[in-house]
Coordinates of C-alpha atoms in Angstrom, one line a residue:
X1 CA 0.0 0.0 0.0
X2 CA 1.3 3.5 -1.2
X3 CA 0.3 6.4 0.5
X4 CA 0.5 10.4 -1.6
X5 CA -1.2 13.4 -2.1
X6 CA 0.2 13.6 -5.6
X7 CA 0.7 9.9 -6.6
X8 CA 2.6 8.7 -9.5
X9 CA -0.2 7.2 -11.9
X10 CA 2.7 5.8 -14.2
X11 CA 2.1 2.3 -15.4
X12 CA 3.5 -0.5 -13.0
X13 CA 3.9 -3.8 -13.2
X14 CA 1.8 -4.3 -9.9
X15 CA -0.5 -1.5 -9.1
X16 CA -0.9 -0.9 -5.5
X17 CA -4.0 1.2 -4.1
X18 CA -2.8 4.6 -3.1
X19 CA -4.8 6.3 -0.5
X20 CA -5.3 9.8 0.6
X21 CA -6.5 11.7 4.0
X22 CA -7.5 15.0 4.2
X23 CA -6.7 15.0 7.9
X24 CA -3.2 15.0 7.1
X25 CA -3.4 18.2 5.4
X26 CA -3.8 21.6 6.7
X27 CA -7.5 22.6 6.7
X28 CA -7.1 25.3 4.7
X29 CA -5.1 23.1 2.1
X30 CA -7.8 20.0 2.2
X31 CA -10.0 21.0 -0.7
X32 CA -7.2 21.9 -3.1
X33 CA -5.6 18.5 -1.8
X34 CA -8.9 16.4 -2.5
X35 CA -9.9 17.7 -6.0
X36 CA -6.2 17.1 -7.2
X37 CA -6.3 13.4 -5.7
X38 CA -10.1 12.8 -7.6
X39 CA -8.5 14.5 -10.7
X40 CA -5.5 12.3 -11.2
X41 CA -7.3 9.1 -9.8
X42 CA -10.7 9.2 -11.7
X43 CA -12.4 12.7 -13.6
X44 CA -11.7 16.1 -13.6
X45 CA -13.9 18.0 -11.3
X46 CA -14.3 21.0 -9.2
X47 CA -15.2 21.2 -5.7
X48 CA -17.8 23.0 -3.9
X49 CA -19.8 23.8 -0.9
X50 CA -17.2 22.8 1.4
X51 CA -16.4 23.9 5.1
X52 CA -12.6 24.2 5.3
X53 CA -12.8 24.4 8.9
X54 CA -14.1 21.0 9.1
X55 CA -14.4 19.3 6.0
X56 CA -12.6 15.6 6.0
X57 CA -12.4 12.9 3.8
X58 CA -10.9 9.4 2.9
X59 CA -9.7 7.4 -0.7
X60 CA -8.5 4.3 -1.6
X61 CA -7.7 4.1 -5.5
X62 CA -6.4 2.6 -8.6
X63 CA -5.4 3.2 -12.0
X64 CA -4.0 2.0 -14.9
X65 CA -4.4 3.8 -18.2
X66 CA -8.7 4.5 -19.5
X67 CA -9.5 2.1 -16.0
X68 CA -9.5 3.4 -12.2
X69 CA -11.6 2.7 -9.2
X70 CA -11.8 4.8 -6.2
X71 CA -13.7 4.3 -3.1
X72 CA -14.1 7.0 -0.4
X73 CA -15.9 9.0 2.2
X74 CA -16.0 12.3 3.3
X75 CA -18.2 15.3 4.5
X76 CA -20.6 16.9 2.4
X77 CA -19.4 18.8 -0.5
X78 CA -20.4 19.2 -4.3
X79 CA -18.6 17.9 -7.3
X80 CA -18.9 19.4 -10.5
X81 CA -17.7 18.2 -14.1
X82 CA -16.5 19.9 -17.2
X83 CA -17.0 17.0 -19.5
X84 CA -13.6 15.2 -20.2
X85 CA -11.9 14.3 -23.7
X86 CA -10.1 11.5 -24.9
X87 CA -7.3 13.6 -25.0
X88 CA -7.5 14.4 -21.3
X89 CA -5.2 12.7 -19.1
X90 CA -6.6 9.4 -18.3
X91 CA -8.8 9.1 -20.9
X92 CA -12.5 9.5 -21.7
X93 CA -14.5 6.9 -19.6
X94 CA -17.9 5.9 -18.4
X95 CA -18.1 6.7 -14.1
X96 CA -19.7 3.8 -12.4
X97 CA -20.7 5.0 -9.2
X98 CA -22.1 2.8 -6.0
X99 CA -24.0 4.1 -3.5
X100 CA -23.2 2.8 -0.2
X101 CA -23.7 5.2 2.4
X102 CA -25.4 8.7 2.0
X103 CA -27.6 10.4 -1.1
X104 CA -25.9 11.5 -4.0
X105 CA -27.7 13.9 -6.6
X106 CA -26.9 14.0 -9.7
X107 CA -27.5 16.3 -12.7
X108 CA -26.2 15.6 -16.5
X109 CA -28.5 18.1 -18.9
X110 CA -32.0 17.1 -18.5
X111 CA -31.1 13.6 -16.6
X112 CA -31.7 13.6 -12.6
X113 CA -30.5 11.2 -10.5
X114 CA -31.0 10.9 -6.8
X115 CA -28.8 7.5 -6.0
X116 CA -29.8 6.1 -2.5
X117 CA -27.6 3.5 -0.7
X118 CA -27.5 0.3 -2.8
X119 CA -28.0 1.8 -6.0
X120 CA -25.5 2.4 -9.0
X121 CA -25.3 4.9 -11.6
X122 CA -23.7 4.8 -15.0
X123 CA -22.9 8.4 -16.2
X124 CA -21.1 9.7 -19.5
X125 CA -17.9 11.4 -18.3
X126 CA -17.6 13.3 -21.4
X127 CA -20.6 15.3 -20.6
X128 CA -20.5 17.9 -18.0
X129 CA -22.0 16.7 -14.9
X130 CA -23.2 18.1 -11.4
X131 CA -23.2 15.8 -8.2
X132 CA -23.8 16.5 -4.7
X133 CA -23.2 15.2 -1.3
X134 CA -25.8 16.6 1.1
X135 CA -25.0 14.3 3.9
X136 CA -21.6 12.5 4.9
X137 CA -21.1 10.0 2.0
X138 CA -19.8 6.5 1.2
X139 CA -19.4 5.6 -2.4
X140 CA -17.3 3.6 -4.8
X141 CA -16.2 5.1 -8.2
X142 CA -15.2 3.3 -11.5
X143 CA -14.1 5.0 -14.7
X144 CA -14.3 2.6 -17.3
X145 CA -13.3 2.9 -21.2
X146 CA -16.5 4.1 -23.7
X147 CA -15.8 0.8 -25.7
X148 CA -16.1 -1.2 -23.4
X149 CA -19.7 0.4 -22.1
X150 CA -21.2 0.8 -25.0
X151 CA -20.3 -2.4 -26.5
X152 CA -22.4 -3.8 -23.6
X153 CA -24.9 -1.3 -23.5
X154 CA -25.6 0.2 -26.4
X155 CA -28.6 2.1 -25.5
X156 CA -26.7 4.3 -23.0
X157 CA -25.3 6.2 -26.6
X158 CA -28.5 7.9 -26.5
X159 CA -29.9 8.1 -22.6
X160 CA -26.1 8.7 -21.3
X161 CA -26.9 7.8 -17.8
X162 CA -29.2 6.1 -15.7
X163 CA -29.6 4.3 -12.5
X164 CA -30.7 0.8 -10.9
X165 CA -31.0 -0.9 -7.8
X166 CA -28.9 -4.1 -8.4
X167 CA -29.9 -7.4 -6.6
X168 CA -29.2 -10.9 -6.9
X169 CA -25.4 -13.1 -6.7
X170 CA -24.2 -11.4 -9.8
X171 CA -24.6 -8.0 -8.2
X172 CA -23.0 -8.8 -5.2
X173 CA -19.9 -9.8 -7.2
X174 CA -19.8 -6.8 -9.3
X175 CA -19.9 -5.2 -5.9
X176 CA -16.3 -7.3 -4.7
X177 CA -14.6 -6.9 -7.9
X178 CA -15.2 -2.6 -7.3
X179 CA -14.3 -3.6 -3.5
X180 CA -11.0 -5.1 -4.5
X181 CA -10.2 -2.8 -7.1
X182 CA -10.6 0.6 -5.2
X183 CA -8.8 -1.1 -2.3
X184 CA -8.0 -4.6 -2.0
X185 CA -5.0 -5.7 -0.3
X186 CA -4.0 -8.2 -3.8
X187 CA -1.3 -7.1 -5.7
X188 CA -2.9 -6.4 -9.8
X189 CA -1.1 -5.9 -13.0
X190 CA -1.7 -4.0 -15.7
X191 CA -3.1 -7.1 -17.6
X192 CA -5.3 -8.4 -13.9
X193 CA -6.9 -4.5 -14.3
X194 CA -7.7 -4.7 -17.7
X195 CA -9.2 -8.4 -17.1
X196 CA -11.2 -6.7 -14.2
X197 CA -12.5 -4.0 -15.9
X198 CA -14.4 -6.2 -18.5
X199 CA -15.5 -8.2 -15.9
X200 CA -17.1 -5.4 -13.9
X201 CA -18.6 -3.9 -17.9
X202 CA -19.7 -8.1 -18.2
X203 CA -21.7 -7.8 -14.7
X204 CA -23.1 -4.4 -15.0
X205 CA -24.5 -5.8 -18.5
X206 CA -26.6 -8.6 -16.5
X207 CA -27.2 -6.6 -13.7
X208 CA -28.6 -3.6 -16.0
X209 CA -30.9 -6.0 -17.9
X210 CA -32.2 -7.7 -15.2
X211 CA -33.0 -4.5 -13.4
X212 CA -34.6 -3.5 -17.2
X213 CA -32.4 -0.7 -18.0
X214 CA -29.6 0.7 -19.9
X215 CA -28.9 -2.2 -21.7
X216 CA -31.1 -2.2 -24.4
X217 CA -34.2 -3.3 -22.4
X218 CA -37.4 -4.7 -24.4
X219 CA -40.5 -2.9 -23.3
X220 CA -41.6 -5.8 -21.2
X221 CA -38.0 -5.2 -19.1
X222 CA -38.9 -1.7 -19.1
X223 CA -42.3 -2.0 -17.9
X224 CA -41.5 -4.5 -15.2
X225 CA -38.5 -1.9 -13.9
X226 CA -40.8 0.5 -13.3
X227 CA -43.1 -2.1 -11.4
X228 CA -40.2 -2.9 -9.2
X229 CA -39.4 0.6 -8.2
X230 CA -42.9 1.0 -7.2
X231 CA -43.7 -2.2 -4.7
X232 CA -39.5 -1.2 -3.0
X233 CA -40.4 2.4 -2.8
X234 CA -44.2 2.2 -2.1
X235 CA -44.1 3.1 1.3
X236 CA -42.3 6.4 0.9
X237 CA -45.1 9.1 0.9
X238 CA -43.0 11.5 -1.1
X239 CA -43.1 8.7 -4.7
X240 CA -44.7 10.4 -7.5
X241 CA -44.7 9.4 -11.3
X242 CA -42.2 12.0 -11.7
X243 CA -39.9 10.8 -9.1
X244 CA -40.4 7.5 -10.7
X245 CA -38.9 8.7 -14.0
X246 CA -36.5 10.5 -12.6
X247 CA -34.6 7.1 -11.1
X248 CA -35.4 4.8 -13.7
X249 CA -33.6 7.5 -16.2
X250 CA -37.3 7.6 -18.4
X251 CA -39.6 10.4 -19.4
X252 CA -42.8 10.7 -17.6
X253 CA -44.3 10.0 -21.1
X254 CA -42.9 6.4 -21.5
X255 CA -44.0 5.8 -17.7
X256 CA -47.0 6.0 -18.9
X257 CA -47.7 5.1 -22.2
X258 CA -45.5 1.3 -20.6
X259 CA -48.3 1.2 -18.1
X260 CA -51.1 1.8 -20.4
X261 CA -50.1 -0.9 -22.5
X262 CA -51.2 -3.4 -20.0
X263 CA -54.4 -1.5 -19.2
X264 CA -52.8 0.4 -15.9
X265 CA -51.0 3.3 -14.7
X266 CA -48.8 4.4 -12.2
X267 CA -51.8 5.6 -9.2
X268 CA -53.0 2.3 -9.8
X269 CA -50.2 0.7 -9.3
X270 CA -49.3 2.6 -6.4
X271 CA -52.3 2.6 -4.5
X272 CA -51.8 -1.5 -5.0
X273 CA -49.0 -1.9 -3.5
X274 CA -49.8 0.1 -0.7
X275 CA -53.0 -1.3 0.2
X276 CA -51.2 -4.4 0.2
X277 CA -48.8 -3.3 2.8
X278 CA -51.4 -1.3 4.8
X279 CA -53.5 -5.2 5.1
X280 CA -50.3 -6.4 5.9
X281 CA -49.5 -4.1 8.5
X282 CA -52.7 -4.5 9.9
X283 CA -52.4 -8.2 10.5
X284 CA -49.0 -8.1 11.9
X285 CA -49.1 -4.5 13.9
X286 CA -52.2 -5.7 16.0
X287 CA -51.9 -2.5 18.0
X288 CA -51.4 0.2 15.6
X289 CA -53.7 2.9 14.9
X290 CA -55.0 3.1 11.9
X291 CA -53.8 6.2 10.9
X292 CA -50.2 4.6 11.8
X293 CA -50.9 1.8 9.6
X294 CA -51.7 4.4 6.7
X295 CA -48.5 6.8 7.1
X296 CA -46.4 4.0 7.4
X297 CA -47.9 2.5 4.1
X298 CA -46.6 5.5 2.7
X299 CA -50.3 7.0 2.3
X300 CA -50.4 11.2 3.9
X301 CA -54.7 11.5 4.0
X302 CA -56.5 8.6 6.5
X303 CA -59.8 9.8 4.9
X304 CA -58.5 8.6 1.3
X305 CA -56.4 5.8 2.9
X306 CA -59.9 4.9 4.1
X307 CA -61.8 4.7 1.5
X308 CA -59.2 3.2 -1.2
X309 CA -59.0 -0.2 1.6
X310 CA -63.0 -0.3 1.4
X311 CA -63.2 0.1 -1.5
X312 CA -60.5 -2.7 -2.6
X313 CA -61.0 -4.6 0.1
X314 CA -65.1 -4.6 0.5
X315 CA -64.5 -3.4 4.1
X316 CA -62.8 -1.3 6.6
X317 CA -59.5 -0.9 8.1
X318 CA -60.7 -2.1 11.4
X319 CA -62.9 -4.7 10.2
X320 CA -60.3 -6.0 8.1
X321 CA -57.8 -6.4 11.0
X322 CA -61.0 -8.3 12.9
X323 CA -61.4 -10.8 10.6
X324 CA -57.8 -11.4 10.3

């Protein structure tokens, strides 16, 4: 393990991780010291909205040529992107960028993304990009080559980013191959990175169709996305169709027009889901109030929470939890 402020990102035969702490820096010195560490490790940036007097922050990366991988956390701040060239140092590349701790926001032209913990985003890095940190944040970073993307996702050529919640074994070891890559302890040559890095562009390919996006999704994939994203964010009383469309990098429009297709749309399927979890609630929180039951299915009236649960169900709240 290497440790630098200004690392030497010349080609090795074993690349170590080299880490960086803002805590060894003077305070007034820790913001210059970060954005140069992010901008020879993984994009050029800009940082903002920073508190000298207390900001901190912690990285473990690697690079080698078009690939890095960078894991870190740190205070809030904002990051801002011109939009890199091929030309730039490091190359033009695709950021991957796992959420594990803290929301990120992120803004590319009309595309917004707000990345929750276990979510991933896949943004062009030649576009000029704005992403904030409004809490303290743990993430992992991967800049990988525009070939080797779009050869795998070929839609992303015309959407340029967009975002999933990956699940299942073949996310979890897309997950350790970014784990040992930002900062595994194994020793990796140039030829172990480059094997990695189409790995990680293999994975992301399964994990992206299987969460129905990026990768060239049929409309059935599409459709059953935006089903998924309803019943895991159901109970959250702040989900709307454009919220909805936001995350799953679509217009309002498609939302739609997918769910109309099958003869529904996106109240519908909203007020299902939560109904369900409001009967389940009921059965299993025995003492609850009602109204409980309703804001913790993610519904903000009782009067309409009411009469959607008759009105599916064919009876009350209350008689519903009696005759369970």
């Amino acid at each position: 393990m290497a440790e630098s402020g200004t690392p030497s990102l010349q080609p090795r035969p074993d690349m170590d991780v080299l880490t960086f702490n803002t805590d060894r820096h003077a305070a007034t010195d820790r913001a210059d010291s970060w954005q140069q560490f992010i901008c020879n490790m993984i994009h050029n940036v800009s940082v903002n909205r920073l508190s000298p007097a207390d900001f901190s922050a912690e990285i473990s990366a690697r690079r080698q040529g078009d690939v890095s991988c960078a894991a870190f956390t740190s205070k809030p701040h904002d990051l801002a992107g011109r939009g890199e060239r091929a030309s730039d140092a490091g190359g033009a590349g695709y950021l991957l960028s796992w959420q594990l701790e803290g929301k990120a926001y992120i803004t590319q032209g009309d595309t917004r993304i707000v990345l929750h913990p276990g979510e991933l985003a896949v943004i062009d890095g030649r576009l000029p990009m704005h992403i904030s940190f409004p809490d303290n944040v743990s993430r992992i970073v991967a800049k990988l080559p525009v070939h080797s993307i779009e050869s795998r996702l070929p839609n992303i050529r015309r959407s340029h980013a967009f975002a999933l919640r990956p699940s299942g074994p073949f996310s979890d070891v897309l997950l350790s191959y970014l784990k040992e890559l930002s900062s595994g302890t194994q020793d990796l040559t140039s030829d172990d990175i480059n094997l990695l890095s189409d790995n990680i562009c293999n994975l992301l390919k399964i994990t992206s169709r299987q969460g129905g996006v990026g990768g060239g999704a049929s409309r059935d994939l599409q459709r059953e996305a935006v089903l998924n994203y309803i019943r895991r964010r159901a109970s959250d009383p702040a989900l709307s169709l454009d919220v909805a469309a936001g995350q799953l990098n679509m217009s309002t429009r498609l939302v739609q027009k997918l769910l109309h297709e099958t003869q529904t749309s996106f109240t519908t399927e909203l007020n299902r889901e939560r109904l369900a979890l409001a009967a389940q609630l009921l059965s299993v929180q025995r003492n609850a109030a009602v109204s409980e039951v309703a804001y913790g299915a993610g519904f903000n009236d009782v009067s309409h929470f009411n009469h959607l649960f008759k009105r599916h169900h064919g009876m009350t709240p209350t008689e519903f939890r009696a005759a369970a």
